[in-house]
Every structure is written in C-alpha cells, then in structure tokens.
mmCIF file of C-alpha atoms and ligand atoms in Angstrom:
data_model
loop_
_atom_site.group_PDB
_atom_site.id
_atom_site.type_symbol
_atom_site.label_atom_id
_atom_site.label_comp_id
_atom_site.label_asym_id
_atom_site.label_seq_id
_atom_site.Cartn_x
_atom_site.Cartn_y
_atom_site.Cartn_z
ATOM 1 C CA LYS A 28 15.981 -49.291 203.683
ATOM 2 C CA ARG A 29 17.215 -51.099 206.761
ATOM 3 C CA LEU A 30 13.754 -50.815 208.226
ATOM 4 C CA LEU A 31 12.140 -52.742 205.379
ATOM 5 C CA PRO A 32 13.338 -56.269 206.291
ATOM 6 C CA LEU A 33 12.555 -55.525 209.931
ATOM 7 C CA LEU A 34 9.025 -54.434 209.091
ATOM 8 C CA THR A 35 8.525 -57.418 206.783
ATOM 9 C CA GLY A 36 9.631 -59.718 209.589
ATOM 10 C CA LEU A 37 7.259 -58.067 212.018
ATOM 11 C CA VAL A 38 4.337 -58.359 209.612
ATOM 12 C CA LEU A 39 5.118 -62.061 209.054
ATOM 13 C CA LEU A 40 5.332 -62.595 212.796
ATOM 14 C CA LEU A 41 1.993 -60.890 213.398
ATOM 15 C CA THR A 42 0.393 -62.875 210.569
ATOM 16 C CA ALA A 43 1.477 -66.054 212.340
ATOM 17 C CA CYS A 44 -0.191 -64.728 215.496
ATOM 18 C CA GLY A 45 -3.378 -64.345 213.490
ATOM 19 C CA ARG A 46 -4.105 -68.107 213.468
ATOM 20 C CA GLU A 47 -7.689 -67.988 214.601
ATOM 21 C CA ASP A 48 -7.674 -71.173 216.612
ATOM 22 C CA LEU A 49 -4.699 -70.094 218.716
ATOM 23 C CA SER A 50 -5.703 -66.469 219.144
ATOM 24 C CA THR A 51 -6.776 -64.665 222.279
ATOM 25 C CA LEU A 52 -8.085 -61.885 220.019
ATOM 26 C CA ASN A 53 -10.957 -64.057 218.821
ATOM 27 C CA PRO A 54 -12.477 -65.234 222.117
ATOM 28 C CA GLN A 55 -14.845 -68.228 221.916
ATOM 29 C CA GLY A 56 -16.042 -68.304 225.510
ATOM 30 C CA PRO A 57 -16.944 -66.018 228.440
ATOM 31 C CA VAL A 58 -13.586 -66.413 230.225
ATOM 32 C CA ALA A 59 -11.566 -65.517 227.116
ATOM 33 C CA GLU A 60 -14.008 -62.667 226.416
ATOM 34 C CA LYS A 61 -13.409 -61.173 229.846
ATOM 35 C CA GLN A 62 -9.655 -61.543 229.400
ATOM 36 C CA PHE A 63 -9.918 -59.815 226.021
ATOM 37 C CA GLU A 64 -11.851 -56.946 227.656
ATOM 38 C CA LEU A 65 -9.020 -56.548 230.179
ATOM 39 C CA MET A 66 -6.455 -56.517 227.391
ATOM 40 C CA LYS A 67 -8.384 -53.795 225.589
ATOM 41 C CA LEU A 68 -8.649 -51.756 228.800
ATOM 42 C CA ALA A 69 -4.888 -52.028 229.438
ATOM 43 C CA ILE A 70 -3.980 -51.203 225.845
ATOM 44 C CA GLY A 71 -6.453 -48.285 225.879
ATOM 45 C CA ILE A 72 -4.904 -46.765 229.002
ATOM 46 C CA MET A 73 -1.371 -47.303 227.695
ATOM 47 C CA THR A 74 -2.237 -45.685 224.374
ATOM 48 C CA LEU A 75 -3.791 -42.708 226.153
ATOM 49 C CA VAL A 76 -0.652 -42.242 228.296
ATOM 50 C CA VAL A 77 1.700 -42.515 225.311
ATOM 51 C CA VAL A 78 -0.327 -40.015 223.254
ATOM 52 C CA VAL A 79 -0.563 -37.444 226.077
ATOM 53 C CA VAL A 80 3.130 -37.742 227.064
ATOM 54 C CA PHE A 81 4.313 -37.466 223.455
ATOM 55 C CA ALA A 82 2.003 -34.509 222.784
ATOM 56 C CA ILE A 83 3.378 -32.621 225.821
ATOM 57 C CA CYS A 84 6.930 -33.573 224.867
ATOM 58 C CA ILE A 85 6.570 -32.339 221.301
ATOM 59 C CA TYR A 86 4.861 -29.140 222.448
ATOM 60 C CA VAL A 87 7.709 -28.402 224.898
ATOM 61 C CA LEU A 88 10.379 -29.129 222.281
ATOM 62 C CA ILE A 89 8.811 -26.657 219.860
ATOM 63 C CA ARG A 90 7.614 -24.009 222.302
ATOM 64 C CA PHE A 91 10.881 -23.749 224.284
ATOM 65 C CA ARG A 92 13.407 -24.459 221.511
ATOM 66 C CA ARG A 93 16.509 -22.278 221.242
ATOM 67 C CA ARG A 94 15.818 -19.466 218.823
ATOM 68 C CA LYS A 95 18.379 -17.632 216.659
ATOM 69 C CA GLY A 96 20.425 -15.234 218.752
ATOM 70 C CA ASP A 97 19.289 -16.878 221.978
ATOM 71 C CA LYS A 98 22.400 -16.870 224.156
ATOM 72 C CA ALA A 99 21.055 -16.565 227.659
ATOM 73 C CA ILE A 100 20.326 -19.620 229.848
ATOM 74 C CA PRO A 101 16.555 -19.730 230.513
ATOM 75 C CA LYS A 102 15.097 -19.245 233.948
ATOM 76 C CA GLN A 103 15.805 -22.387 236.035
ATOM 77 C CA VAL A 104 12.766 -23.795 237.828
ATOM 78 C CA GLU A 105 13.069 -26.349 240.576
ATOM 79 C CA GLY A 106 10.038 -28.038 242.093
ATOM 80 C CA ASN A 107 6.383 -27.277 241.521
ATOM 81 C CA HIS A 108 4.009 -28.727 244.090
ATOM 82 C CA LYS A 109 0.928 -28.392 241.956
ATOM 83 C CA LEU A 110 2.496 -30.249 238.976
ATOM 84 C CA GLU A 111 4.017 -32.929 241.164
ATOM 85 C CA VAL A 112 0.665 -33.637 242.805
ATOM 86 C CA ILE A 113 -0.993 -33.838 239.365
ATOM 87 C CA TRP A 114 1.511 -36.302 237.925
ATOM 88 C CA THR A 115 1.343 -38.451 241.005
ATOM 89 C CA VAL A 116 -2.449 -38.523 241.271
ATOM 90 C CA ILE A 117 -3.163 -39.214 237.573
ATOM 91 C CA PRO A 118 -1.094 -42.458 237.461
ATOM 92 C CA ILE A 119 -2.696 -43.587 240.730
ATOM 93 C CA ILE A 120 -6.147 -43.128 239.213
ATOM 94 C CA LEU A 121 -5.097 -44.929 236.020
ATOM 95 C CA LEU A 122 -3.611 -47.823 238.001
ATOM 96 C CA LEU A 123 -6.821 -48.116 240.021
ATOM 97 C CA ILE A 124 -8.922 -48.187 236.838
ATOM 98 C CA LEU A 125 -6.636 -50.942 235.535
ATOM 99 C CA GLY A 126 -5.948 -52.787 238.778
ATOM 100 C CA VAL A 127 -9.388 -53.143 240.365
ATOM 101 C CA PRO A 128 -11.105 -55.026 237.503
ATOM 102 C CA THR A 129 -7.932 -57.020 236.763
ATOM 103 C CA ILE A 130 -7.565 -58.310 240.326
ATOM 104 C CA GLN A 131 -11.316 -58.978 240.563
ATOM 105 C CA SER A 132 -11.202 -60.990 237.329
ATOM 106 C CA VAL A 133 -8.054 -62.918 238.244
ATOM 107 C CA PHE A 134 -9.732 -64.187 241.419
ATOM 108 C CA GLY A 135 -12.918 -64.813 239.417
ATOM 109 C CA PHE A 136 -11.069 -67.009 236.887
ATOM 110 C CA ALA A 137 -9.675 -69.132 239.730
ATOM 111 C CA LYS A 138 -13.097 -69.587 241.320
ATOM 112 C CA ASP A 139 -13.566 -73.031 242.838
ATOM 113 C CA TYR A 140 -16.424 -74.991 241.261
ATOM 114 C CA SER A 141 -15.260 -78.314 242.713
ATOM 115 C CA GLN A 142 -18.411 -78.587 244.852
ATOM 116 C CA ASP A 143 -20.765 -77.474 242.061
ATOM 117 C CA LYS A 144 -22.965 -80.440 241.116
ATOM 118 C CA ASP A 145 -23.605 -78.966 237.655
ATOM 119 C CA ALA A 146 -19.948 -78.523 236.801
ATOM 120 C CA VAL A 147 -17.856 -81.187 235.110
ATOM 121 C CA GLN A 148 -14.790 -81.976 237.222
ATOM 122 C CA VAL A 149 -11.561 -82.541 235.325
ATOM 123 C CA LYS A 150 -8.204 -83.191 236.907
ATOM 124 C CA VAL A 151 -5.482 -82.130 234.487
ATOM 125 C CA THR A 152 -2.033 -83.659 234.929
ATOM 126 C CA ALA A 153 0.699 -82.208 232.739
ATOM 127 C CA HIS A 154 3.563 -84.519 231.803
ATOM 128 C CA GLN A 155 6.656 -84.012 229.654
ATOM 129 C CA TYR A 156 5.160 -83.706 226.959
ATOM 130 C CA TRP A 157 1.529 -84.749 227.103
ATOM 131 C CA TRP A 158 -1.713 -83.990 228.901
ATOM 132 C CA GLU A 159 -3.741 -86.346 231.051
ATOM 133 C CA PHE A 160 -7.421 -85.618 231.709
ATOM 134 C CA GLU A 161 -9.161 -87.458 234.523
ATOM 135 C CA TYR A 162 -12.934 -87.103 234.875
ATOM 136 C CA THR A 163 -13.177 -87.690 238.593
ATOM 137 C CA ASP A 164 -16.998 -87.959 238.726
ATOM 138 C CA TYR A 165 -17.068 -90.590 235.973
ATOM 139 C CA GLY A 166 -13.943 -92.562 236.832
ATOM 140 C CA ILE A 167 -12.475 -92.213 233.349
ATOM 141 C CA THR A 168 -9.117 -90.966 232.135
ATOM 142 C CA THR A 169 -8.088 -89.850 228.698
ATOM 143 C CA ALA A 170 -5.151 -88.035 227.162
ATOM 144 C CA GLN A 171 -4.456 -85.289 224.628
ATOM 145 C CA ASP A 172 -8.106 -84.719 223.608
ATOM 146 C CA LEU A 173 -10.130 -82.994 226.324
ATOM 147 C CA ILE A 174 -13.793 -83.771 225.630
ATOM 148 C CA VAL A 175 -16.235 -81.328 227.240
ATOM 149 C CA PRO A 176 -19.964 -80.645 226.998
ATOM 150 C CA THR A 177 -21.054 -77.182 225.852
ATOM 151 C CA GLY A 178 -22.983 -74.925 228.201
ATOM 152 C CA LYS A 179 -21.545 -76.311 231.446
ATOM 153 C CA LYS A 180 -18.842 -75.056 233.720
ATOM 154 C CA ILE A 181 -15.728 -77.190 233.447
ATOM 155 C CA SER A 182 -13.946 -77.123 236.782
ATOM 156 C CA PHE A 183 -10.238 -77.884 236.512
ATOM 157 C CA GLU A 184 -7.794 -79.070 239.088
ATOM 158 C CA LEU A 185 -4.329 -78.532 237.629
ATOM 159 C CA VAL A 186 -1.219 -80.470 238.643
ATOM 160 C CA ALA A 187 2.053 -81.542 237.042
ATOM 161 C CA ALA A 188 3.749 -84.935 237.188
ATOM 162 C CA ASP A 189 7.309 -83.754 236.663
ATOM 163 C CA VAL A 190 8.191 -80.107 236.033
ATOM 164 C CA LYS A 191 6.182 -76.905 235.846
ATOM 165 C CA HIS A 192 3.868 -76.615 232.824
ATOM 166 C CA SER A 193 1.020 -74.230 232.050
ATOM 167 C CA PHE A 194 -2.497 -75.004 230.825
ATOM 168 C CA TRP A 195 -3.832 -72.692 228.133
ATOM 169 C CA ILE A 196 -6.592 -72.771 225.524
ATOM 170 C CA PRO A 197 -6.125 -69.303 223.977
ATOM 171 C CA ALA A 198 -9.595 -69.000 222.420
ATOM 172 C CA ILE A 199 -11.378 -70.244 225.567
ATOM 173 C CA GLY A 200 -9.242 -68.945 228.408
ATOM 174 C CA GLY A 201 -6.373 -69.589 230.736
ATOM 175 C CA LYS A 202 -3.571 -69.754 231.338
ATOM 176 C CA MET A 203 -2.639 -71.265 234.657
ATOM 177 C CA ASP A 204 0.480 -73.042 235.862
ATOM 178 C CA THR A 205 0.415 -76.730 236.636
ATOM 179 C CA ASN A 206 2.899 -77.351 239.435
ATOM 180 C CA PRO A 207 4.390 -80.555 240.788
ATOM 181 C CA GLY A 208 3.331 -81.045 244.396
ATOM 182 C CA SER A 209 0.482 -78.547 244.575
ATOM 183 C CA SER A 210 -2.695 -77.937 242.656
ATOM 184 C CA ASN A 211 -4.275 -74.873 241.093
ATOM 185 C CA ARG A 212 -7.913 -74.356 240.243
ATOM 186 C CA MET A 213 -9.631 -72.625 237.368
ATOM 187 C CA TYR A 214 -12.779 -73.041 235.333
ATOM 188 C CA LEU A 215 -13.724 -72.581 231.688
ATOM 189 C CA GLU A 216 -16.918 -72.508 229.668
ATOM 190 C CA PHE A 217 -17.456 -73.619 226.092
ATOM 191 C CA PRO A 218 -20.620 -72.058 224.661
ATOM 192 C CA ASN A 219 -19.951 -73.380 221.134
ATOM 193 C CA GLU A 220 -19.182 -76.813 219.767
ATOM 194 C CA GLY A 221 -15.820 -77.147 218.070
ATOM 195 C CA VAL A 222 -12.193 -78.125 218.421
ATOM 196 C CA PHE A 223 -9.977 -75.614 220.209
ATOM 197 C CA ARG A 224 -6.225 -75.908 220.361
ATOM 198 C CA GLY A 225 -4.541 -75.918 223.748
ATOM 199 C CA LYS A 226 -0.899 -75.311 224.515
ATOM 200 C CA CYS A 227 1.637 -75.682 227.250
ATOM 201 C CA ALA A 228 2.637 -72.114 228.069
ATOM 202 C CA GLU A 229 5.611 -72.700 230.357
ATOM 203 C CA LEU A 230 9.029 -73.688 229.047
ATOM 204 C CA CYS A 231 9.361 -77.295 230.207
ATOM 205 C CA GLY A 232 12.011 -78.970 228.062
ATOM 206 C CA PRO A 233 13.086 -79.558 224.458
ATOM 207 C CA SER A 234 9.581 -80.460 223.241
ATOM 208 C CA HIS A 235 7.747 -77.699 225.107
ATOM 209 C CA ALA A 236 6.596 -76.147 221.824
ATOM 210 C CA LEU A 237 5.055 -79.477 220.766
ATOM 211 C CA MET A 238 3.160 -80.011 224.013
ATOM 212 C CA GLU A 239 -0.224 -79.390 222.487
ATOM 213 C CA PHE A 240 -3.689 -80.741 223.222
ATOM 214 C CA LYS A 241 -7.170 -80.289 221.776
ATOM 215 C CA ALA A 242 -10.289 -79.251 223.616
ATOM 216 C CA LYS A 243 -13.292 -80.735 221.858
ATOM 217 C CA ALA A 244 -16.600 -79.189 222.881
ATOM 218 C CA VAL A 245 -19.594 -81.375 222.024
ATOM 219 C CA SER A 246 -23.305 -81.424 222.905
ATOM 220 C CA GLN A 247 -24.346 -82.865 226.260
ATOM 221 C CA GLU A 248 -25.836 -85.943 224.504
ATOM 222 C CA SER A 249 -22.601 -86.510 222.640
ATOM 223 C CA PHE A 250 -20.612 -86.103 225.834
ATOM 224 C CA ASP A 251 -22.790 -88.670 227.628
ATOM 225 C CA ARG A 252 -22.265 -91.111 224.747
ATOM 226 C CA TRP A 253 -18.515 -90.510 224.966
ATOM 227 C CA VAL A 254 -18.513 -91.235 228.712
ATOM 228 C CA SER A 255 -20.367 -94.537 228.167
ATOM 229 C CA ALA A 256 -18.041 -95.496 225.319
ATOM 230 C CA MET A 257 -15.002 -94.763 227.507
ATOM 231 C CA LYS A 258 -16.422 -96.988 230.247
ATOM 232 C CA ALA A 259 -17.187 -99.880 227.895
ATOM 233 C CA PRO A 260 -14.909 -102.951 228.056
ATOM 234 C CA ALA A 261 -11.599 -102.469 226.248
ATOM 235 C CA VAL A 262 -11.356 -103.461 222.611
ATOM 236 C CA MET A 263 -8.234 -105.608 222.318
ATOM 237 C CA PRO A 264 -6.535 -106.644 219.048
ATOM 238 C CA ALA A 265 -8.541 -109.476 217.458
ATOM 239 C CA ASP A 266 -5.419 -111.438 216.601
ATOM 240 C CA ALA A 267 -4.273 -113.365 219.717
ATOM 241 C CA GLU A 268 -0.571 -113.020 218.932
ATOM 242 C CA LEU A 269 -0.903 -109.298 218.345
ATOM 243 C CA ALA A 270 -2.965 -108.932 221.529
ATOM 244 C CA GLU A 271 -0.171 -110.595 223.489
ATOM 245 C CA LYS A 272 2.477 -108.412 221.870
ATOM 246 C CA PHE A 273 0.391 -105.290 222.511
ATOM 247 C CA THR A 274 -0.161 -106.281 226.142
ATOM 248 C CA SER A 275 3.501 -106.985 226.873
ATOM 249 C CA GLN A 276 4.949 -104.042 224.912
ATOM 250 C CA CYS A 277 2.378 -101.280 225.318
ATOM 251 C CA LEU A 278 0.122 -101.963 228.287
ATOM 252 C CA SER A 279 2.909 -101.888 230.861
ATOM 253 C CA CYS A 280 2.683 -98.082 230.587
ATOM 254 C CA HIS A 281 -0.441 -97.324 228.514
ATOM 255 C CA ALA A 282 -3.997 -98.396 229.188
ATOM 256 C CA VAL A 283 -7.020 -99.313 227.087
ATOM 257 C CA GLY A 284 -10.254 -99.479 229.040
ATOM 258 C CA GLU A 285 -9.701 -101.430 232.245
ATOM 259 C CA ASN A 286 -6.387 -102.961 231.058
ATOM 260 C CA GLY A 287 -2.887 -101.616 231.480
ATOM 261 C CA GLY A 288 -0.857 -99.046 233.366
ATOM 262 C CA ASN A 289 -1.153 -95.337 233.897
ATOM 263 C CA SER A 290 2.337 -93.930 233.433
ATOM 264 C CA ALA A 291 1.713 -93.117 229.755
ATOM 265 C CA PRO A 292 -1.250 -91.656 227.842
ATOM 266 C CA ASN A 293 -4.459 -93.684 228.061
ATOM 267 C CA LEU A 294 -5.176 -95.086 224.580
ATOM 268 C CA THR A 295 -8.902 -95.862 224.899
ATOM 269 C CA GLY A 296 -10.554 -94.782 221.663
ATOM 270 C CA ILE A 297 -7.352 -93.249 220.303
ATOM 271 C CA GLY A 298 -8.688 -93.738 216.764
ATOM 272 C CA SER A 299 -11.144 -90.864 217.350
ATOM 273 C CA ARG A 300 -8.505 -88.348 218.435
ATOM 274 C CA GLU A 301 -7.551 -85.276 216.497
ATOM 275 C CA THR A 302 -3.813 -85.876 216.557
ATOM 276 C CA VAL A 303 -1.057 -88.317 217.365
ATOM 277 C CA ALA A 304 1.492 -87.024 219.875
ATOM 278 C CA GLY A 305 -0.520 -83.813 220.197
ATOM 279 C CA TYR A 306 0.458 -82.249 216.910
ATOM 280 C CA LEU A 307 0.514 -84.791 214.035
ATOM 281 C CA PHE A 308 -2.971 -84.044 212.713
ATOM 282 C CA ASN A 309 -4.998 -87.091 211.781
ATOM 283 C CA ASP A 310 -7.083 -85.490 209.036
ATOM 284 C CA GLU A 311 -7.558 -87.347 205.752
ATOM 285 C CA GLY A 312 -7.048 -90.707 207.406
ATOM 286 C CA GLY A 313 -3.431 -89.989 208.286
ATOM 287 C CA ILE A 314 -3.714 -91.524 211.723
ATOM 288 C CA GLU A 315 -2.267 -94.919 210.810
ATOM 289 C CA GLU A 316 0.778 -93.332 209.215
ATOM 290 C CA ASN A 317 1.158 -90.937 212.177
ATOM 291 C CA LEU A 318 0.961 -93.818 214.658
ATOM 292 C CA ARG A 319 3.507 -95.825 212.690
ATOM 293 C CA GLU A 320 5.903 -92.891 212.667
ATOM 294 C CA TRP A 321 5.399 -92.319 216.379
ATOM 295 C CA ILE A 322 5.787 -95.951 217.485
ATOM 296 C CA THR A 323 8.855 -96.433 215.279
ATOM 297 C CA ASP A 324 10.850 -93.380 216.337
ATOM 298 C CA PRO A 325 9.236 -91.142 218.989
ATOM 299 C CA GLN A 326 12.394 -89.060 219.390
ATOM 300 C CA SER A 327 12.141 -87.825 215.798
ATOM 301 C CA VAL A 328 8.559 -86.711 216.490
ATOM 302 C CA LYS A 329 8.952 -85.384 220.026
ATOM 303 C CA MET A 330 12.471 -85.008 221.338
ATOM 304 C CA GLY A 331 12.754 -86.009 224.979
ATOM 305 C CA ALA A 332 9.552 -88.089 225.039
ATOM 306 C CA MET A 333 9.606 -91.041 227.455
ATOM 307 C CA MET A 334 8.164 -93.407 224.841
ATOM 308 C CA PRO A 335 10.705 -96.037 223.705
ATOM 309 C CA GLY A 336 11.164 -96.493 219.960
ATOM 310 C CA ALA A 337 11.480 -99.649 217.867
ATOM 311 C CA GLU A 338 15.180 -99.820 218.723
ATOM 312 C CA ASP A 339 14.312 -100.476 222.362
ATOM 313 C CA THR A 340 11.048 -102.375 222.027
ATOM 314 C CA GLY A 341 12.350 -104.626 219.261
ATOM 315 C CA LEU A 342 9.004 -104.393 217.461
ATOM 316 C CA THR A 343 9.334 -105.254 213.778
ATOM 317 C CA PRO A 344 7.923 -102.920 211.086
ATOM 318 C CA GLU A 345 5.134 -105.470 210.493
ATOM 319 C CA GLU A 346 4.212 -105.575 214.173
ATOM 320 C CA ILE A 347 4.257 -101.783 214.332
ATOM 321 C CA ALA A 348 2.009 -101.598 211.264
ATOM 322 C CA ASP A 349 -0.424 -104.057 212.867
ATOM 323 C CA ILE A 350 -0.517 -102.149 216.164
ATOM 324 C CA ALA A 351 -0.975 -98.856 214.300
ATOM 325 C CA LYS A 352 -3.851 -100.342 212.302
ATOM 326 C CA TYR A 353 -5.529 -101.704 215.441
ATOM 327 C CA LEU A 354 -5.191 -98.382 217.293
ATOM 328 C CA ALA A 355 -6.386 -96.351 214.285
ATOM 329 C CA GLU A 356 -9.516 -98.507 214.132
ATOM 330 C CA TYR A 357 -10.155 -98.216 217.889
ATOM 331 C CA LYS A 358 -12.719 -95.441 217.595
ATOM 332 C CA LEU A 359 -15.396 -94.319 220.008
ATOM 333 C CA ASP A 360 -18.899 -93.656 218.773
ATOM 334 C CA TYR A 361 -20.159 -90.399 220.275
HETATM 335 CU CU1 CUA B 27 4.969 -78.385 229.178
HETATM 336 CU CU2 CUA B 27 5.916 -76.496 228.172
#
C-alpha cells in the first residue's frame, strides 16, 4: 500500500518526461539519433549485466540454501583463479564495447566545422537567463529564437557571458557547457522543419529552469529571407514621442536593427518570435499581453533577470502598452 503513491508519483514523473518536444527518446536529427543509439547500447549492456547477476544470485541462494537438519558449516573455498579471470575479463570486454563508440562519438559531436564553407556559423552566448545567437558570416545577432536552415551543418561556438550554462536541444542534440572565458565547439543538423525547444542544462541561478530558447528550422529560402529581413533598416515606433521614449528607455541595452546596445537581447523582429522571455508562449496573439507583463514586472516572470521593471524605468502603463504594441507588430517576413 505504501508503494502505491510512490509508483503513482513515478508514473506521473515519467509522463512529464514524455513531452515529445523535450525528449531525447524521439530524436529529430542525426546527432540526437546517434546519442539515442548510445543510450540504447548502454541500457542494453546494463540490463544484460543485471539479469545475469540476479540469475546467478538466485540460483546460488536456492541451490546452496540451508536444508533441514543441516548443521555442518559447508566447505570454505578461498580464491579461484579461473573464476577471477572470468569476472575481470568480462567487464573489460563490456566496457570496451561501451567505451569505444562512446568516446568516438563524443569527439565526433565536438567536431570543428568553423572552416566549412557550407556550414552556418553561430556563436552562442549564454546569459543569465537568455540566449544570444550571433551569425558571424552574416553580421547579424538575434536572441531566444535560433533560426537555422534545414539540411546544413550548424557549427556552434559556445561561450557564456557570466556563469556556466549548458546548451541543449534534446530532440536535436547536445548538450555542451558554455563557459565564461573559454569556448566550446559542437555542431548540429536539422533535417526537418519545425520548432524545437532548447534548454539551459546547467544550474545557473534562480531562473535556470526558465532559461529556454527555441530552435526554428526553416527552408534555405526562408532562412535567406530571414537574414535579409534582419539586415534591413530598423523599424522604429511611428510616433515620434514613443520613438524617443523607446530609444532612451530600451535602446541603451537592447538593439533593433542598427540602433541600440548589445547588453540585452536584440529585439529586431521580436514580433515573429515564439515566446517572450523564453517561455511565455505567444500563440493565439498573446504576445502583446506577454510583452506588457514582462516590461511591467520582469521579476515576476523571471526572477533574477537584469531587466528593470516599471518601478525603475518609470514607464506608465500607457507607455508600456504602446511599446508592447509596437514590438508585437515588429514582425519579420520570412
Ligand atoms: Cu543557464 Cu541554467
């Protein structure tokens, strides 16, 4: 009876793991597929070991149990060279079967495609608690939504701006640490179009669990259109007063197009993004409401975020509504 709540809890937990878009068990690309193969190999070997050990254990328990009237101490055996060699050699063989492909793959995943002309180069900078994506060949920077073309190798350089984070798109592959002061390399491939959820996989502060991003795989044509749209002149608020307010309050840290700073997420085309703050999903036109919530009180959305709220910026609810409306309408056509 005590087991029942435990089992129920476990089932619930495993159901939560079953979210397809955050699952390594439903690989959507060659890197994740290879990682899944390795998982299956490891689990296979472990299962084999458990079954064999338990079978021997149970056999010994039954075969050599104390029978009725058994008083004598059985013959004591110490040391058996043949057995000791067997149980040393078998684990060595199993570890080789597991270790050789694992080590080969680990180095394969970190392969450097930075000189590959066909690969798309992306420099990922992890911040508390957002993701910056710089497309070094195109001179553009975006945040939170990683846009990639299908069918090409995406070559990542991974760094962190503050503390250690980890870059992971469970269905596509990963994960690899992003470290302050040094860079790591890995590559991924996206054979299918779609939106794949990415996560920070290294405890990095109070909002670690909310440090999410989206990888959006689109056709090459779509990607090219996105690059051009990102490079187009910035769309500023039409209203001159609002434009001034937006410039003084937001563009000291954020950027749109060629205007603004780079210490906060780039906002170019933010109206086309999947989420606000990485996890407030914008479906059903919720983006304006999400932006309003975020600009008004970032701490209630993402504890520990650097973004100042209305208390510090002094923006009125009307001004916030206007900025939210402008940003929500700042979409990129691609
Ligand atoms: Cu960044 Cu956890």
